[in-house]
Tab-separated table of C-alpha atoms in Angstrom:
chain	number	residue	atom	x	y	z
A	1	MET	CA	-31.672	3.063	16.988
A	2	PHE	CA	-28.196	3.486	15.928
A	3	LEU	CA	-24.758	2.330	16.654
A	4	THR	CA	-21.376	2.634	14.858
A	5	ILE	CA	-18.185	0.585	15.053
A	6	SER	CA	-14.964	2.350	13.555
A	7	THR	CA	-11.398	1.125	13.244
A	8	THR	CA	-8.163	2.608	11.670
A	9	GLY	CA	-5.587	1.166	9.593
A	10	THR	CA	-2.736	1.575	7.104
A	11	ALA	CA	-1.989	0.699	3.552
A	12	ALA	CA	-0.455	-2.688	4.729
A	13	ARG	CA	-3.381	-3.391	7.087
A	14	PRO	CA	-6.321	-1.454	5.604
A	15	ALA	CA	-9.243	-0.403	7.869
A	16	THR	CA	-11.513	-1.748	5.233
A	17	ASP	CA	-10.779	-5.108	6.613
A	18	LEU	CA	-13.516	-4.387	9.053
A	19	GLY	CA	-15.941	-5.376	6.135
A	20	TYR	CA	-14.410	-8.920	6.121
A	21	LEU	CA	-14.651	-9.313	9.893
A	22	LEU	CA	-18.346	-8.195	10.025
A	23	HIS	CA	-19.173	-10.137	6.697
A	24	LYS	CA	-20.666	-7.073	5.368
A	25	HIS	CA	-19.225	-5.452	2.089
A	26	PRO	CA	-18.427	-1.625	2.637
A	27	ASP	CA	-19.757	-0.700	-0.820
A	28	LYS	CA	-23.142	-2.057	-0.159
A	29	ALA	CA	-26.126	-0.917	1.984
A	30	GLN	CA	-27.816	-4.039	3.252
A	31	ALA	CA	-31.073	-4.733	5.046
A	32	PHE	CA	-32.074	-7.721	7.304
A	33	SER	CA	-35.504	-8.450	8.499
A	34	THR	CA	-35.956	-8.875	12.282
A	35	SER	CA	-38.774	-9.785	14.504
A	36	HIS	CA	-39.550	-6.097	15.336
A	37	GLY	CA	-38.491	-4.322	12.120
A	38	THR	CA	-35.509	-3.808	9.747
A	39	ALA	CA	-31.915	-3.661	10.542
A	40	HIS	CA	-29.777	-1.742	7.954
A	41	VAL	CA	-26.007	-1.892	7.719
A	42	PHE	CA	-23.893	0.658	5.734
A	43	TYR	CA	-20.654	2.247	5.769
A	44	PRO	CA	-20.497	6.042	6.253
A	45	GLU	CA	-16.816	5.962	5.540
A	46	ALA	CA	-14.550	3.349	4.074
A	47	ASP	CA	-10.909	3.650	3.124
A	48	ALA	CA	-7.508	2.415	4.161
A	49	GLU	CA	-7.070	4.640	6.872
A	50	ARG	CA	-10.605	4.688	8.484
A	51	CYS	CA	-13.542	2.539	8.135
A	52	THR	CA	-16.962	2.899	10.047
A	53	ALA	CA	-19.845	0.477	10.011
A	54	ALA	CA	-23.184	1.409	11.195
A	55	LEU	CA	-26.134	-0.530	12.334
A	56	LEU	CA	-29.385	1.282	12.192
A	57	LEU	CA	-32.435	-0.716	13.482
A	58	GLU	CA	-35.819	0.728	12.164
A	59	ILE	CA	-38.439	-0.419	14.482
A	60	ASP	CA	-41.985	-1.521	13.226
A	61	PRO	CA	-44.310	-0.104	16.142
A	62	VAL	CA	-47.144	-2.421	15.198
A	63	ALA	CA	-44.839	-5.584	15.437
A	64	LEU	CA	-43.422	-4.170	18.603
A	65	VAL	CA	-46.975	-4.037	20.185
A	66	ARG	CA	-48.167	-7.421	18.680
A	67	ARG	CA	-45.146	-9.291	19.768
A	68	GLY	CA	-44.828	-7.680	23.136
A	69	ARG	CA	-48.418	-8.390	24.216
A	70	GLY	CA	-48.366	-11.222	26.875
A	71	LYS	CA	-44.844	-11.989	26.363
A	72	GLY	CA	-43.472	-11.169	29.739
A	73	ARG	CA	-41.152	-8.722	31.444
A	74	GLY	CA	-40.354	-5.968	28.812
A	75	GLY	CA	-43.121	-7.158	26.551
A	76	ALA	CA	-44.851	-4.040	27.304
A	77	PRO	CA	-41.956	-1.979	28.796
A	78	ASP	CA	-42.867	-0.225	32.049
A	79	ALA	CA	-46.579	0.217	31.848
A	80	ALA	CA	-49.470	-0.417	29.639
A	81	LEU	CA	-49.227	2.894	27.672
A	82	ALA	CA	-45.694	2.172	27.014
A	83	GLN	CA	-46.689	-0.279	24.377
A	84	TYR	CA	-47.582	2.686	22.148
A	85	VAL	CA	-45.572	5.544	23.578
A	86	ASN	CA	-41.905	4.506	24.280
A	87	ASP	CA	-38.359	4.959	23.477
A	88	ARG	CA	-37.852	1.677	21.573
A	89	PRO	CA	-37.343	3.044	18.153
A	90	TYR	CA	-34.773	5.490	19.107
A	91	ALA	CA	-32.695	4.232	22.170
A	92	ALA	CA	-30.268	1.282	22.020
A	93	SER	CA	-31.804	-1.707	23.992
A	94	SER	CA	-32.293	-5.361	23.974
A	95	LEU	CA	-33.825	-4.784	20.480
A	96	LEU	CA	-30.674	-3.512	19.114
A	97	ALA	CA	-28.653	-6.318	21.009
A	98	VAL	CA	-30.790	-8.997	19.310
A	99	ALA	CA	-30.378	-7.238	15.853
A	100	LEU	CA	-26.733	-7.075	16.522
A	101	SER	CA	-26.544	-10.834	17.350
A	102	ASN	CA	-28.656	-11.816	14.152
A	103	VAL	CA	-26.811	-9.457	11.671
A	104	PHE	CA	-23.228	-9.791	12.937
A	105	SER	CA	-23.434	-13.641	14.059
A	106	SER	CA	-20.268	-14.827	12.561
A	107	ALA	CA	-18.358	-11.821	13.827
A	108	LEU	CA	-19.730	-12.590	17.295
A	109	ARG	CA	-18.234	-15.867	17.101
A	110	GLY	CA	-14.971	-14.525	15.737
A	111	VAL	CA	-15.180	-16.445	12.542
A	112	CYS	CA	-13.486	-14.878	9.419
A	113	ALA	CA	-12.292	-17.410	6.743
A	114	ALA	CA	-10.848	-14.412	4.545
A	115	ARG	CA	-9.025	-12.729	7.428
A	116	PRO	CA	-8.553	-15.074	10.266
A	117	GLU	CA	-5.465	-13.486	11.555
A	118	ARG	CA	-7.191	-10.061	11.748
A	119	ALA	CA	-10.190	-11.748	13.496
A	120	ALA	CA	-7.887	-13.099	16.238
A	121	ALA	CA	-5.852	-9.882	16.785
A	122	PRO	CA	-6.793	-6.745	18.710
A	123	LEU	CA	-7.950	-3.861	16.675
A	124	PRO	CA	-8.129	-0.195	17.393
A	125	LEU	CA	-11.835	0.189	17.952
A	126	ARG	CA	-14.204	3.185	18.546
A	127	VAL	CA	-18.011	2.397	19.302
A	128	GLU	CA	-20.521	5.187	19.499
A	129	VAL	CA	-24.110	4.855	20.709
A	130	PRO	CA	-25.982	8.269	20.328
A	131	ALA	CA	-28.778	7.394	22.727
A	132	LEU	CA	-28.235	4.657	25.235
A	133	PRO	CA	-30.836	4.177	28.298
A	134	ALA	CA	-28.667	3.706	31.330
A	135	ARG	CA	-30.586	2.834	34.556
A	136	GLY	CA	-27.691	3.689	36.980
A	137	GLY	CA	-26.311	6.544	35.225
A	138	PRO	CA	-22.980	7.312	33.566
A	139	GLU	CA	-21.158	5.857	36.518
A	140	LEU	CA	-22.716	2.574	36.117
A	141	VAL	CA	-21.716	2.524	32.441
A	142	ARG	CA	-18.195	3.184	33.286
A	143	ARG	CA	-18.223	0.362	35.990
A	144	LEU	CA	-19.486	-2.141	33.312
A	145	PHE	CA	-17.261	-1.106	30.319
A	146	ALA	CA	-13.965	0.067	31.990
A	147	PRO	CA	-12.989	-3.364	33.541
A	148	LEU	CA	-13.201	-4.890	30.151
A	149	GLY	CA	-10.332	-2.603	28.570
A	150	TRP	CA	-12.459	0.279	27.199
A	151	THR	CA	-11.983	3.929	27.714
A	152	VAL	CA	-15.467	5.193	28.566
A	153	ALA	CA	-17.138	8.501	27.818
A	154	ALA	CA	-20.695	8.468	28.828
A	155	ASP	CA	-22.376	12.013	28.611
A	156	PRO	CA	-25.732	12.428	30.081
A	157	VAL	CA	-28.326	13.559	27.618
A	158	PRO	CA	-30.427	16.768	29.115
A	159	LEU	CA	-34.213	16.188	29.182
A	160	ASP	CA	-34.532	19.465	27.379
A	161	THR	CA	-31.685	21.800	26.294
A	162	ALA	CA	-34.183	24.648	26.482
A	163	PHE	CA	-34.761	24.102	30.087
A	164	PRO	CA	-31.546	23.093	31.834
A	165	GLU	CA	-33.105	23.276	35.185
A	166	TRP	CA	-35.090	20.142	34.387
A	167	GLY	CA	-31.884	18.049	34.635
A	168	ASP	CA	-30.617	15.105	32.832
A	169	SER	CA	-32.658	12.239	31.309
A	170	ARG	CA	-31.734	8.599	32.055
A	171	TYR	CA	-29.932	8.497	28.498
A	172	VAL	CA	-26.353	8.840	27.713
A	173	ARG	CA	-24.157	9.445	24.677
A	174	LEU	CA	-21.769	6.640	24.790
A	175	LEU	CA	-18.312	6.573	23.240
A	176	LEU	CA	-15.965	3.431	23.825
A	177	GLU	CA	-12.349	3.230	22.668
A	178	SER	CA	-9.824	0.462	22.950
A	179	GLU	CA	-6.886	-0.991	21.160
A	180	ARG	CA	-6.768	-4.154	23.267
A	181	LEU	CA	-9.841	-6.056	22.144
A	182	THR	CA	-10.717	-8.048	19.119
A	183	LEU	CA	-13.865	-7.299	17.217
A	184	ALA	CA	-15.649	-10.315	18.573
A	185	GLU	CA	-14.923	-9.389	22.167
A	186	ALA	CA	-16.166	-5.840	21.556
A	187	LEU	CA	-19.472	-7.266	20.066
A	188	ARG	CA	-20.030	-9.819	22.845
A	189	HIS	CA	-19.677	-6.811	25.503
A	190	LEU	CA	-22.201	-4.878	23.596
A	191	TYR	CA	-24.661	-7.834	23.334
A	192	VAL	CA	-24.587	-8.448	26.936
A	193	LEU	CA	-24.224	-4.855	28.412
A	194	LEU	CA	-26.696	-2.904	26.096
A	195	PRO	CA	-29.892	-4.713	27.519
A	196	VAL	CA	-28.241	-4.813	31.066
A	197	LEU	CA	-28.098	-0.946	31.003
A	198	ASP	CA	-31.613	-0.674	29.543
A	199	ASP	CA	-32.867	-3.041	32.289
A	200	ALA	CA	-36.123	-3.726	30.221
A	201	LYS	CA	-35.832	-6.815	27.929
A	202	HIS	CA	-38.631	-6.739	25.208
A	203	TYR	CA	-38.943	-10.416	25.330
A	204	TRP	CA	-39.796	-13.097	27.631
A	205	VAL	CA	-36.563	-14.614	29.422
A	206	SER	CA	-36.416	-18.324	29.468
A	207	ALA	CA	-33.840	-20.964	30.432
A	208	ASP	CA	-31.962	-20.710	27.166
A	209	GLU	CA	-31.042	-17.163	28.046
A	210	VAL	CA	-28.478	-18.574	30.477
A	211	ASP	CA	-26.707	-20.385	27.860
A	212	LYS	CA	-26.560	-17.145	25.739
A	213	LEU	CA	-25.276	-15.192	28.543
A	214	LEU	CA	-22.452	-17.641	29.181
A	215	ARG	CA	-21.603	-17.996	25.661
A	216	ALA	CA	-21.259	-14.098	25.124
A	217	GLY	CA	-19.666	-13.687	28.526
A	218	GLU	CA	-16.951	-16.354	27.922
A	219	GLY	CA	-13.565	-15.034	29.019
A	220	TRP	CA	-14.717	-11.889	30.859
A	221	LEU	CA	-17.923	-12.309	32.850
A	222	ALA	CA	-16.767	-14.675	35.419
A	223	GLY	CA	-14.202	-12.329	36.677
A	224	HIS	CA	-16.064	-9.104	36.220
A	225	PRO	CA	-16.605	-6.947	39.350
A	226	GLU	CA	-20.203	-6.353	38.520
A	227	GLN	CA	-20.954	-10.027	37.677
A	228	GLN	CA	-23.916	-9.993	40.027
A	229	LEU	CA	-25.528	-7.010	38.593
A	230	ILE	CA	-25.047	-8.236	35.048
A	231	THR	CA	-26.463	-11.591	35.502
A	232	SER	CA	-29.486	-10.345	37.385
A	233	ARG	CA	-30.309	-7.677	34.894
A	234	TYR	CA	-29.762	-9.662	31.849
A	235	LEU	CA	-31.967	-12.472	33.033
A	236	SER	CA	-34.618	-9.971	33.973
A	237	ARG	CA	-34.080	-10.581	37.684
A	238	ARG	CA	-35.288	-14.266	37.252
A	239	TRP	CA	-34.006	-15.617	40.555
A	240	SER	CA	-33.672	-19.261	39.556
A	241	LEU	CA	-31.994	-18.450	36.244
A	242	THR	CA	-29.650	-15.960	37.883
A	243	ARG	CA	-28.622	-18.451	40.403
A	244	GLN	CA	-28.037	-21.059	37.895
A	245	ALA	CA	-25.809	-18.657	35.887
A	246	ARG	CA	-23.827	-17.638	38.864
A	247	GLU	CA	-23.207	-21.179	39.815
A	248	ARG	CA	-21.884	-21.999	36.504
A	249	LEU	CA	-19.628	-18.836	36.433
A	250	GLU	CA	-18.239	-19.707	39.773
A	251	LEU	CA	-17.102	-23.095	38.161
A	252	VAL	CA	-15.481	-21.177	35.336
A	253	ARG	CA	-13.520	-19.082	37.774
A	254	LEU	CA	-12.478	-22.140	39.878
A	255	ALA	CA	-11.270	-23.844	36.782
A	256	GLU	CA	-9.361	-20.928	35.525
A	257	ALA	CA	-7.624	-20.418	38.934
A	258	ASP	CA	-6.795	-24.047	38.928
A	259	ASP	CA	-5.720	-24.035	35.355
A	260	SER	CA	-7.997	-26.884	34.538
A	261	GLU	CA	-11.196	-27.617	32.667
A	262	VAL	CA	-14.689	-27.184	34.093
A	263	GLU	CA	-15.530	-30.759	33.626
A	264	ASP	CA	-12.563	-31.689	35.707
A	265	ILE	CA	-13.975	-29.454	38.542
A	266	ASP	CA	-17.583	-30.371	38.164
A	267	ASN	CA	-17.155	-34.205	38.401
A	268	ALA	CA	-18.541	-35.106	41.787
A	269	VAL	CA	-21.202	-37.179	40.335
A	270	ALA	CA	-20.957	-39.258	37.149
A	271	ASP	CA	-23.679	-38.659	34.558
A	272	GLU	CA	-24.663	-42.289	34.287
A	273	THR	CA	-25.069	-42.522	38.344
A	274	GLU	CA	-26.958	-39.226	38.777
A	275	THR	CA	-29.934	-39.897	40.993
A	276	GLU	CA	-31.341	-36.554	41.729
A	277	GLU	CA	-34.841	-36.642	42.853
A	278	LYS	CA	-37.476	-34.782	41.108
A	279	PRO	CA	-39.215	-32.221	43.317
A	280	THR	CA	-42.794	-33.068	44.616
A	281	PRO	CA	-45.442	-31.531	42.430
A	282	LEU	CA	-47.130	-28.495	44.191
A	283	ALA	CA	-50.673	-30.203	43.644
A	284	VAL	CA	-49.445	-33.054	45.740
A	285	LEU	CA	-48.011	-30.922	48.602
A	286	ARG	CA	-51.219	-28.935	48.629
A	287	ARG	CA	-53.300	-32.126	49.013
A	288	GLU	CA	-51.073	-33.487	51.753
A	289	ALA	CA	-51.406	-30.166	53.729
A	290	ILE	CA	-55.176	-30.335	53.317
A	291	LEU	CA	-55.224	-33.958	54.495
A	292	ALA	CA	-52.990	-33.286	57.395
A	293	ALA	CA	-55.399	-30.248	58.574
A	294	LEU	CA	-58.483	-32.514	58.158
A	295	GLY	CA	-56.828	-35.273	60.102
A	296	THR	CA	-56.144	-32.822	62.976
A	297	SER	CA	-59.602	-31.541	63.021
A	298	GLY	CA	-61.007	-35.015	63.537
A	299	ALA	CA	-63.563	-34.507	60.844
A	300	ALA	CA	-65.425	-37.493	59.403
A	301	ARG	CA	-68.030	-35.877	57.147
A	302	VAL	CA	-66.302	-33.765	54.584
A	303	LEU	CA	-67.342	-31.225	51.718
A	304	ASP	CA	-65.063	-30.671	48.909
A	305	LEU	CA	-66.409	-27.475	47.614
A	306	GLY	CA	-65.341	-26.786	43.967
A	307	CYS	CA	-64.135	-30.297	43.729
A	308	GLY	CA	-63.237	-30.024	40.031
A	309	GLN	CA	-62.230	-33.394	38.719
A	310	ASP	CA	-62.026	-35.190	42.067
A	311	GLN	CA	-58.248	-35.399	43.051
A	312	LEU	CA	-58.902	-34.609	46.681
A	313	THR	CA	-62.160	-36.629	46.760
A	314	GLN	CA	-60.061	-39.687	45.594
A	315	ALA	CA	-57.504	-39.043	48.473
A	316	LEU	CA	-60.387	-38.796	51.014
A	317	LEU	CA	-61.828	-42.212	49.887
A	318	LYS	CA	-58.748	-43.869	50.688
A	319	ASP	CA	-58.962	-43.039	54.281
A	320	ALA	CA	-61.555	-44.980	56.201
A	321	ARG	CA	-61.910	-42.346	58.803
A	322	TYR	CA	-63.878	-40.155	56.407
A	323	THR	CA	-67.290	-41.717	56.527
A	324	GLU	CA	-69.159	-39.284	54.127
A	325	ILE	CA	-67.563	-37.096	51.301
A	326	VAL	CA	-69.574	-34.686	49.117
A	327	GLY	CA	-67.931	-33.244	46.160
A	328	VAL	CA	-69.616	-30.097	44.888
A	329	ASP	CA	-68.980	-28.136	41.682
A	330	VAL	CA	-70.887	-25.747	39.383
A	331	SER	CA	-69.628	-27.770	36.284
A	332	GLN	CA	-71.662	-30.612	35.285
A	333	ARG	CA	-68.779	-31.642	32.816
A	334	ALA	CA	-66.210	-31.632	35.779
A	335	LEU	CA	-68.660	-33.770	37.844
A	336	ALA	CA	-68.880	-36.299	34.879
A	337	ILE	CA	-65.109	-36.605	34.672
A	338	ALA	CA	-64.915	-36.981	38.357
A	339	SER	CA	-67.556	-39.814	38.364
A	340	ARG	CA	-65.638	-41.716	35.680
A	341	ARG	CA	-62.260	-41.308	37.440
A	342	LEU	CA	-63.929	-42.624	40.679
A	343	LYS	CA	-65.504	-45.310	38.813
A	344	LEU	CA	-68.707	-44.654	40.685
A	345	ASP	CA	-70.693	-47.002	38.410
A	346	ARG	CA	-68.278	-49.966	39.355
A	347	MET	CA	-67.785	-49.134	42.942
A	348	GLY	CA	-68.779	-51.530	45.779
A	349	GLU	CA	-72.000	-50.576	47.582
A	350	ARG	CA	-70.342	-49.888	50.909
A	351	GLN	CA	-67.728	-47.663	49.315
A	352	ALA	CA	-70.342	-45.977	47.027
A	353	ALA	CA	-72.366	-45.023	50.096
A	354	ARG	CA	-69.458	-42.864	51.369
A	355	VAL	CA	-69.158	-40.478	48.374
A	356	LYS	CA	-71.720	-38.295	46.629
A	357	LEU	CA	-71.236	-35.750	43.760
A	358	VAL	CA	-73.644	-32.698	43.523
A	359	GLN	CA	-74.035	-29.932	41.300
A	360	GLY	CA	-74.173	-26.571	42.997
A	361	SER	CA	-72.936	-22.888	42.984
A	362	LEU	CA	-70.928	-21.843	46.270
A	363	VAL	CA	-72.245	-18.440	46.186
A	364	TYR	CA	-75.865	-19.540	47.058
A	365	THR	CA	-76.949	-21.063	50.226
A	366	ASP	CA	-77.664	-24.819	49.982
A	367	GLN	CA	-79.573	-26.828	52.654
A	368	ARG	CA	-77.732	-29.933	51.339
A	369	LEU	CA	-74.498	-28.608	52.677
A	370	ARG	CA	-75.394	-27.988	56.202
A	371	GLY	CA	-74.316	-30.286	59.248
A	372	TYR	CA	-70.818	-31.439	58.046
A	373	ASP	CA	-67.730	-31.580	60.057
A	374	ALA	CA	-65.386	-29.882	57.589
A	375	ALA	CA	-65.315	-28.160	54.210
A	376	VAL	CA	-62.476	-27.613	51.721
A	377	LEU	CA	-62.079	-24.768	49.380
A	378	SER	CA	-59.019	-25.761	47.588
A	379	GLU	CA	-57.861	-23.122	44.993
A	380	VAL	CA	-61.385	-21.985	44.689
A	381	VAL	CA	-61.813	-18.455	46.098
A	382	GLU	CA	-59.598	-16.959	43.323
A	383	HIS	CA	-62.127	-18.061	40.670
A	384	VAL	CA	-64.947	-16.010	42.259
A	385	ASP	CA	-65.323	-12.451	41.100
A	386	PRO	CA	-64.545	-10.009	44.050
A	387	PRO	CA	-68.092	-8.633	44.299
A	388	ARG	CA	-69.485	-12.218	44.716
A	389	LEU	CA	-66.988	-13.113	47.532
A	390	PRO	CA	-69.269	-12.050	50.276
A	391	ALA	CA	-71.905	-14.346	49.043
A	392	LEU	CA	-69.564	-17.313	49.108
A	393	GLU	CA	-68.301	-16.440	52.534
A	394	TYR	CA	-71.958	-16.310	53.867
A	395	ALA	CA	-72.929	-19.510	52.097
A	396	VAL	CA	-69.885	-21.365	53.517
A	397	PHE	CA	-69.172	-19.765	56.915
A	398	GLY	CA	-72.596	-18.283	57.735
A	399	HIS	CA	-75.109	-20.931	56.400
A	400	ALA	CA	-73.418	-24.224	55.656
A	401	ARG	CA	-71.226	-23.543	58.844
A	402	PRO	CA	-68.926	-26.673	59.231
A	403	ARG	CA	-66.860	-26.658	62.304
A	404	THR	CA	-63.693	-26.653	60.081
A	405	VAL	CA	-63.049	-24.929	56.805
A	406	VAL	CA	-59.714	-25.292	54.927
A	407	VAL	CA	-58.865	-22.629	52.330
A	408	THR	CA	-56.006	-22.839	49.867
A	409	THR	CA	-55.121	-20.092	47.247
A	410	PRO	CA	-51.992	-18.973	45.245
A	411	ASN	CA	-49.486	-16.585	46.827
A	412	ALA	CA	-49.267	-13.790	44.185
A	413	GLU	CA	-45.809	-12.710	45.511
A	414	TYR	CA	-44.548	-16.174	44.632
A	415	ASN	CA	-45.329	-15.717	40.708
A	416	VAL	CA	-42.034	-14.016	40.002
A	417	ARG	CA	-40.486	-17.429	40.682
A	418	TRP	CA	-42.428	-19.128	38.181
A	419	GLU	CA	-40.007	-19.170	35.030
A	420	SER	CA	-42.871	-19.718	32.489
A	421	LEU	CA	-45.164	-17.033	33.914
A	422	PRO	CA	-45.023	-13.662	32.285
A	423	ALA	CA	-44.936	-10.696	34.765
A	424	GLY	CA	-48.071	-9.262	35.706
A	425	HIS	CA	-50.053	-12.517	34.738
A	426	VAL	CA	-51.974	-14.763	37.097
A	427	ARG	CA	-51.500	-18.482	37.154
A	428	HIS	CA	-54.540	-19.408	35.384
A	429	GLY	CA	-56.767	-17.589	32.857
A	430	ASP	CA	-59.907	-18.001	34.926
A	431	HIS	CA	-58.359	-16.469	38.160
A	432	ARG	CA	-60.176	-13.230	38.833
A	433	PHE	CA	-57.267	-12.144	41.383
A	434	GLU	CA	-54.475	-13.440	43.175
A	435	TRP	CA	-53.696	-12.420	46.793
A	436	THR	CA	-50.431	-11.567	48.519
A	437	ARG	CA	-49.696	-12.990	51.800
A	438	GLU	CA	-50.825	-9.753	53.616
A	439	GLU	CA	-54.013	-9.620	51.607
A	440	PHE	CA	-54.965	-13.321	52.264
A	441	ARG	CA	-54.552	-12.926	55.947
A	442	ALA	CA	-56.549	-9.861	56.158
A	443	TRP	CA	-59.432	-11.513	54.127
A	444	ALA	CA	-59.036	-14.513	56.376
A	445	ALA	CA	-59.164	-12.461	59.657
A	446	ALA	CA	-62.152	-10.519	58.567
A	447	VAL	CA	-64.047	-13.677	57.726
A	448	ALA	CA	-63.022	-15.267	60.897
A	449	GLU	CA	-64.199	-12.407	62.904
A	450	ARG	CA	-67.499	-11.949	61.136
A	451	TYR	CA	-68.518	-15.582	61.387
A	452	GLY	CA	-67.168	-16.619	64.715
A	453	TYR	CA	-64.142	-18.700	63.606
A	454	GLU	CA	-60.347	-18.720	64.402
A	455	ALA	CA	-57.946	-18.781	61.563
A	456	ALA	CA	-54.490	-20.457	61.553
A	457	PHE	CA	-52.061	-20.044	58.528
A	458	THR	CA	-49.754	-22.722	56.882
A	459	SER	CA	-47.273	-22.436	54.222
A	460	VAL	CA	-47.565	-24.919	51.292
A	461	GLY	CA	-44.526	-25.615	49.131
A	462	PRO	CA	-40.916	-24.308	49.329
A	463	ASP	CA	-40.941	-21.126	51.506
A	464	ASP	CA	-38.978	-18.628	49.784
A	465	PRO	CA	-37.299	-16.177	52.370
A	466	GLU	CA	-38.223	-13.203	49.983
A	467	VAL	CA	-41.556	-14.047	48.393
A	468	GLY	CA	-43.026	-16.775	50.626
A	469	PRO	CA	-44.547	-20.159	49.658
A	470	PRO	CA	-46.276	-20.751	46.237
A	471	THR	CA	-49.574	-21.672	47.931
A	472	GLN	CA	-50.900	-20.288	51.296
A	473	MET	CA	-53.480	-22.091	53.487
A	474	ALA	CA	-55.659	-21.058	56.240
A	475	THR	CA	-57.506	-23.438	58.610
A	476	PHE	CA	-60.638	-21.886	60.133
A	477	THR	CA	-62.191	-23.547	63.187
A	478	ILE	CA	-65.372	-22.355	65.051
A	479	SER	CA	-64.117	-20.220	68.022
A	480	SER	CA	-64.574	-22.028	71.239
A	481	GLU	CA	-65.412	-18.603	73.016
A	482	ARG	CA	-68.183	-17.850	70.527
A	483	GLU	CA	-69.464	-21.441	70.895
A	484	ALA	CA	-69.491	-21.260	74.615
A	485	LYS	CA	-71.490	-17.860	74.445
A	486	ALA	CA	-73.886	-19.449	72.054
A	487	ALA	CA	-74.378	-22.522	74.379
């Protein structure tokens, strides 16, 4: 992974001033440890007329795999095999951008006590990257760099020079030239746009990446014609982070247009009087949706199947219309915790008669569960191995057969909106699967048909126009048509 930065000079303003600006002496070859290998800085040429600084990143493949595992989008680029067979040691990417930031941190900020006038002035600059992954091709490279004052040459790299009929690869040889930019501006452009072109960050993108983007993009990103693409790709298409970045960039643009400070534009609400309400937790929204469905059903005797540590059972106890509540769980420890939270040992006799906790497996038929008005499977089915789902279906819908069954489960499509959830991961380590909306509806329709129920679907939580709600819910009721035939 290789990048060079060159400049020219005269006897009065020697090109070797580049060493001062980068804080790296031209006469020394230096090595710096990074999280994925070693970064080397050296100068292939250094005299008054021309000076070139080279950054070579030597990747440790073992560190790349170890640190990438489980770290989110880009942690294992593109596919599982790509942990071991990939372009990371050779092609400029987010790895090189991070090394550039670590090795040239002072230069990125434009700090140079020895040559402050040179740091603040434009330089004749030439940047070369022999192998740059460019998702979007040479045309996108030009659209990203040309508006910033660069003359751009992006030559496609053939897949194989021996077989020209195979066409070009997704890599380009990049040459950038400019006499209008400071070194700090040039480095900030590279720091943002190299990973944008690669479009596969090697680390998990968290909220602090917005601040990094805005710091590096100060003075140029707000007015860039490809701002939307840059922010989306730099933030790994994290929708909430991208929206936050764009909102802040729009404030910067408005402030520049009005020749004022951002703080003067964004002052509608004083900090000390801010009263923004916190969003309602999803667990609370889920409970409210379940209680609403049970209330509509008219149920009085309810099974809380897979009750866990009793949150739903507690809520049911507070409503006098529920005369009998049975919490069922396979975990004795969970039942013990539920008993303590419910304070069963100190509960009044009348209240205690309404609730019962029993240990049992939901994949086996159980005579104790027959004859109830309603059953709830809240965030339960996804904990069952798929081959055992038919057994659970029969035990609940075929054998216990309550008049109403309420099922909630995560919507796998919504997982991309969770900022803390790495791509490709389920929400809980014990989840055996997570269904998309289409998969859940197909499962519910098949169960309803098989056991004589009708299914209605409800969204729980904010309903995203692209990926739907975080939780999906189905309410099954015994088919009146089937019931009439049976009668």
